[in-house]
Every structure is written in structure tokens, then in C-alpha cells.
mmCIF file of C-alpha atoms in Angstrom:
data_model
loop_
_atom_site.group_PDB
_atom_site.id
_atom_site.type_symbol
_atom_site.label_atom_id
_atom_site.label_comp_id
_atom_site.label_asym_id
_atom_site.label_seq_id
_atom_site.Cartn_x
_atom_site.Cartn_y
_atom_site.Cartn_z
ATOM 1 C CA UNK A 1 92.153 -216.831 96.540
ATOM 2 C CA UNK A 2 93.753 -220.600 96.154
ATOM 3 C CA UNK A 3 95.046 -219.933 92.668
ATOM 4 C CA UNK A 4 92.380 -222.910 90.551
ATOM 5 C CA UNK A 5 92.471 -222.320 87.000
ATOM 6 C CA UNK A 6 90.906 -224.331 83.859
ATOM 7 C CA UNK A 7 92.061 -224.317 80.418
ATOM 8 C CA UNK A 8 89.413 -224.674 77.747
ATOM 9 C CA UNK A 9 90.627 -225.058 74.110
ATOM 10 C CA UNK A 10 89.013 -224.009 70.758
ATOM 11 C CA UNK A 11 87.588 -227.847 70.757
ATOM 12 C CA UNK A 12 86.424 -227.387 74.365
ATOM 13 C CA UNK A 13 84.778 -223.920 73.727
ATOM 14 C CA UNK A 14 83.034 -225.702 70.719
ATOM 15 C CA UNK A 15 81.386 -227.950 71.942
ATOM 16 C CA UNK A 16 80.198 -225.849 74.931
ATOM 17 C CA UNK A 17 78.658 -223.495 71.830
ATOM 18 C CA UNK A 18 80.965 -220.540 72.194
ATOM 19 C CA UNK A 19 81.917 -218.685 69.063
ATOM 20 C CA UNK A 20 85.947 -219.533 68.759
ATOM 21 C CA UNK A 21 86.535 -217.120 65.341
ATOM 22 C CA UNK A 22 86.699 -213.089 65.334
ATOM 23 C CA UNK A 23 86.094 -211.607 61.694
ATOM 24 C CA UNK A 24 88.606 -208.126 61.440
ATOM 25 C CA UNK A 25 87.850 -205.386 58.933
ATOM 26 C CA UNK A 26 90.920 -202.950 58.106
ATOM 27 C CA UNK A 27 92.439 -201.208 55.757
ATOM 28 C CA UNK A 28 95.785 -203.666 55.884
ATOM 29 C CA UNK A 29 98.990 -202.446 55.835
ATOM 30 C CA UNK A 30 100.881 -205.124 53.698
ATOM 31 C CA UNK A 31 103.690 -202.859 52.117
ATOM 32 C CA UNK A 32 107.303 -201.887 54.064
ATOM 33 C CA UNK A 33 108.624 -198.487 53.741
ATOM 34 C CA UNK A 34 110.812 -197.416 51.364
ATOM 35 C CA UNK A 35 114.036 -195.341 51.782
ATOM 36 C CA UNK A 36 114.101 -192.130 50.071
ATOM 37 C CA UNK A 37 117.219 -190.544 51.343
ATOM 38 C CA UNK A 38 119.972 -192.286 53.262
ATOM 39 C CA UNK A 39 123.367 -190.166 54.256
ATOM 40 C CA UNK A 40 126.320 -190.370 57.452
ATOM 41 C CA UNK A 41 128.351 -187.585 57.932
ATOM 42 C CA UNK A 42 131.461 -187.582 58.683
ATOM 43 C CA UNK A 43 132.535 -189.970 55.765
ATOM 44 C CA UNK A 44 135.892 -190.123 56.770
ATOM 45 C CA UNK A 45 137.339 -190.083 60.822
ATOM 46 C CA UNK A 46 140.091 -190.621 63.040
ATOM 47 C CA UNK A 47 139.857 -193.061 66.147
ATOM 48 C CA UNK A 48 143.986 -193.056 66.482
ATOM 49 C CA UNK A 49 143.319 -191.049 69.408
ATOM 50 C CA UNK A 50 139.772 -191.746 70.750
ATOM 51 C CA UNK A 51 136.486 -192.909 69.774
ATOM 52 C CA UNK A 52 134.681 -190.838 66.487
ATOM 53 C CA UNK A 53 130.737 -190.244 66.299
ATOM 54 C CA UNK A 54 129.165 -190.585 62.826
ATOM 55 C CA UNK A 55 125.651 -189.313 62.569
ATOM 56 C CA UNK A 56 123.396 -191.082 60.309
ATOM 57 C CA UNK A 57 120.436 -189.648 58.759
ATOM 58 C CA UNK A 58 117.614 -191.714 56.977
ATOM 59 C CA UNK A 59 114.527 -190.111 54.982
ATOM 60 C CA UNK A 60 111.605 -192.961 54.370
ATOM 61 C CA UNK A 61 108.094 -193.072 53.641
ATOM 62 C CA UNK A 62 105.197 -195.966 54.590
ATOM 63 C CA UNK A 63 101.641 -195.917 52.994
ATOM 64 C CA UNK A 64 99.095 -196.473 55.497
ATOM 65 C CA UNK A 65 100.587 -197.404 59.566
ATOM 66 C CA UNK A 66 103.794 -194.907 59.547
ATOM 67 C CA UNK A 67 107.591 -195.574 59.788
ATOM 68 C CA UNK A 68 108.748 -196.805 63.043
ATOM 69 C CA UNK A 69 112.144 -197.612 63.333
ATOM 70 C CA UNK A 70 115.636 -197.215 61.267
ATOM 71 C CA UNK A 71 118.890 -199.274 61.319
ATOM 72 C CA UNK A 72 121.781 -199.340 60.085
ATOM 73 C CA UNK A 73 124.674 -201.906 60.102
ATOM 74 C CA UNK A 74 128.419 -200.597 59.284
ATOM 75 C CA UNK A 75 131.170 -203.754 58.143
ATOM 76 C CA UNK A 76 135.119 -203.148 58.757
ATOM 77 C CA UNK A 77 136.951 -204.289 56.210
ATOM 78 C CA UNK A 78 137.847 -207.937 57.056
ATOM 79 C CA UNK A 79 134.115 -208.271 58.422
ATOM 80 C CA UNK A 80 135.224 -208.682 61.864
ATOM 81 C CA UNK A 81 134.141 -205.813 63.446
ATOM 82 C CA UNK A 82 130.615 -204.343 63.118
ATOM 83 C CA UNK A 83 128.892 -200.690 64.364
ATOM 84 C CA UNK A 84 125.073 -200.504 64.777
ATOM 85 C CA UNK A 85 123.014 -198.028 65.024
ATOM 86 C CA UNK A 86 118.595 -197.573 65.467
ATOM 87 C CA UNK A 87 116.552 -194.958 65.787
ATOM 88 C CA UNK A 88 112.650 -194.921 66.736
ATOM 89 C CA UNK A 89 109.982 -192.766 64.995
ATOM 90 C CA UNK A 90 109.070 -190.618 67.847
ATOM 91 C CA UNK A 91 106.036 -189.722 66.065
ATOM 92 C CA UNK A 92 102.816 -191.649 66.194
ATOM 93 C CA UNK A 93 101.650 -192.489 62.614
ATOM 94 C CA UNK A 94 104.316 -190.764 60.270
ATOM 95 C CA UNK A 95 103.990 -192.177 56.714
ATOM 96 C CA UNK A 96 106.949 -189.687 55.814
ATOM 97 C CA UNK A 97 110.031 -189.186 58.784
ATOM 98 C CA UNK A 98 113.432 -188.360 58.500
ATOM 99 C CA UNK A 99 115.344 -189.936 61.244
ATOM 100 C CA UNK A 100 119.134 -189.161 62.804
ATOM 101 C CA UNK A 101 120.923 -191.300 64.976
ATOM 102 C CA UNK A 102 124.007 -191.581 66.317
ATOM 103 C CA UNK A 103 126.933 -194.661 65.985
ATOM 104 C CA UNK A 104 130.191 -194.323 68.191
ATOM 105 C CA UNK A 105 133.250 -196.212 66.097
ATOM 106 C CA UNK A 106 135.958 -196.588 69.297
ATOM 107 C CA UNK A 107 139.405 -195.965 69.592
ATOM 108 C CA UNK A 108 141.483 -199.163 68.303
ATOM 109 C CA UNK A 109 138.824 -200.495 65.956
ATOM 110 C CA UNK A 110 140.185 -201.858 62.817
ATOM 111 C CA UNK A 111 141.295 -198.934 60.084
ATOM 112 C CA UNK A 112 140.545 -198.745 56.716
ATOM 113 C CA UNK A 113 137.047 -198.623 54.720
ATOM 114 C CA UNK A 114 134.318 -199.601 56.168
ATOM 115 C CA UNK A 115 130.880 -200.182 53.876
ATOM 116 C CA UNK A 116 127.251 -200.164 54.980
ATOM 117 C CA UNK A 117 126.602 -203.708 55.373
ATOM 118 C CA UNK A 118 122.576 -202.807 55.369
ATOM 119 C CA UNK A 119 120.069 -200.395 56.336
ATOM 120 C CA UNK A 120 116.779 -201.620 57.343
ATOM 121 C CA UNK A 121 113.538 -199.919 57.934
ATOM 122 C CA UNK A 122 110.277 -201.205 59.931
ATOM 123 C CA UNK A 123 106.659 -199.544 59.988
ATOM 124 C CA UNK A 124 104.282 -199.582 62.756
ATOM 125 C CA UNK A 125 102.592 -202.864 62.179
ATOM 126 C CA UNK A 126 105.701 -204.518 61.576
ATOM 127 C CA UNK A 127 105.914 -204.965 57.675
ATOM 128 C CA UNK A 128 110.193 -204.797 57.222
ATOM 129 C CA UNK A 129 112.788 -203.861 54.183
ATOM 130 C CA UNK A 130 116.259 -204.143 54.075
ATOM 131 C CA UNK A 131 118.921 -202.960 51.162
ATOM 132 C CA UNK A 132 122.049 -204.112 51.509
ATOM 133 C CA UNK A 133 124.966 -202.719 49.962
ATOM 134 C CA UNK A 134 124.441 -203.510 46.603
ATOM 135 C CA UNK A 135 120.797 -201.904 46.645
ATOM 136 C CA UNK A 136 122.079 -198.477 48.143
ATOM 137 C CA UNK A 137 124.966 -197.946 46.039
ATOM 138 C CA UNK A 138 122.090 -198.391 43.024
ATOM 139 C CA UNK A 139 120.004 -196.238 44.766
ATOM 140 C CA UNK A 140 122.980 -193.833 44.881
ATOM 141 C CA UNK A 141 123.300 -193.600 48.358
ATOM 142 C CA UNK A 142 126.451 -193.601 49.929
ATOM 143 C CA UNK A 143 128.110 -197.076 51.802
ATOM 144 C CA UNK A 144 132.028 -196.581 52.312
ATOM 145 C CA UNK A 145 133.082 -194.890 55.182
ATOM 146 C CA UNK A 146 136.859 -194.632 56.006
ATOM 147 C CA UNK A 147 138.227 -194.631 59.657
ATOM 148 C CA UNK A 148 141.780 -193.970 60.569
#
């Protein structure tokens, strides 16, 4: 084995009469999940004395390829200072999941209230959503959390 290689192109595979195009047939999946239930509990802690653990529990459904992952972003007041937390589907194809995760808010991070900047959710093949404050406070989902 001396490692020679050649690189044909689409042109190059053309001419030489190769086929260069693949026709697909699926059912597509074109549409990102939606949220359906979105809560955190506790909505108010104390990290005067050490870090605080916040669980955070999304409900979402996906028409055809499943929910895969969920994320959600948490703000401090001034903007400074931001908590993240993801969780992945374990399941293989779930077009309905409810998901908990975990985010860890440590001692001396900045008091006050914090909001849910945005929560964002992702199916299997990659189609995306994300609702910002604004959209889950419409949705009547809670955003302000207040650390002490």
C-alpha cells in the first residue's frame, strides 16, 4: 500500500458516463416540534451558601422523525451571566417526549430575577424551533426565576 489516490469530479464522472444524480423518495419531515408544556421547579433558590439545582421539564411533540433534543437558556438580570441546560430524547423515534434535565446556578452568581432567555427544541432530522421569552410567557409558560 503506497497511499495513490485520484479525485474524479461530477464533470469527470460525466464524461466517463457515470450517473452523478440519486433520486430520494420519503415522506419529508419539513416541520419542527412544538412545545406543549414547558416548567422549572424550584422557581425561586438560594446560592448565598452553595450552588442550587433547578430541574427543568419540557413536554413537545414532532409529526413524522421524533423529538431529539431540548434546551434551555436562563439570563441574569444584567445579561451577564447565563445557565444552560440540554437534554437528548433517549428514545428512538418519539413524536411525543417529555424531557427533564438538570441546570446547576453556582454559589456567587449574580442575585435577583433571572428570565428564560429561550427554549429551543430539535427533531431527529434536524428541523429546529426556538421561543424566546416573549413567545413562552404567551404561551403561558413560566420565564422568571429568582435566585438569592
Amino acid at each position: 500500500v503506497v497511499g495513490n489516490s485520484s479525485i474524479l469530479r461530477t464533470s469527470d464522472l460525466t464524461a466517463l458516463g457515470f450517473q452523478t444524480t440519486l433520486g430520494v423518495s420519503s415522506n419529508q419531515d419539513t416541520t419542527a416540534p412544538t412545545l406543549t408544556a414547558f416548567s422549572f421547579a424550584p422557581t425561586s433558590i438560594d446560592t448565598s451558601s452553595g450552588d442550587a439545582t433547578v430541574t427543568v421539564s419540557f413536554s413537545a411533540t414532532d409529526d413524522l422523525s421524533g423529538v431529539s433534543y431540548a434546551f434551555a437558556r436562563f439570563a441574569s438580570p444584567s445579561g451577564a451571566q447565563l445557565r444552560d441546560t440540554g437534554c437528548t430524547v433517549v428514545a428512538g423515534h418519539a413524536t411525543s417526549a417529555t424531557i427533564t434535565c438538570a441546570v446547576t446556578f453556582q454559589e456567587f452568581g449574580e442575585a435577583g430575577t433571572w428570565a428564560v432567555a429561550y427554549v429551543a427544541l430539535t427533531d431527529v432530522v434536524g428541523n429546529s424551533s426556538i421561543l424566546r421569552t416573549s413567545d413562552l410567557t404567551a404561551l403561558g409558560f413560566p420565564t422568571a426565576l429568582v435566585v438569592r
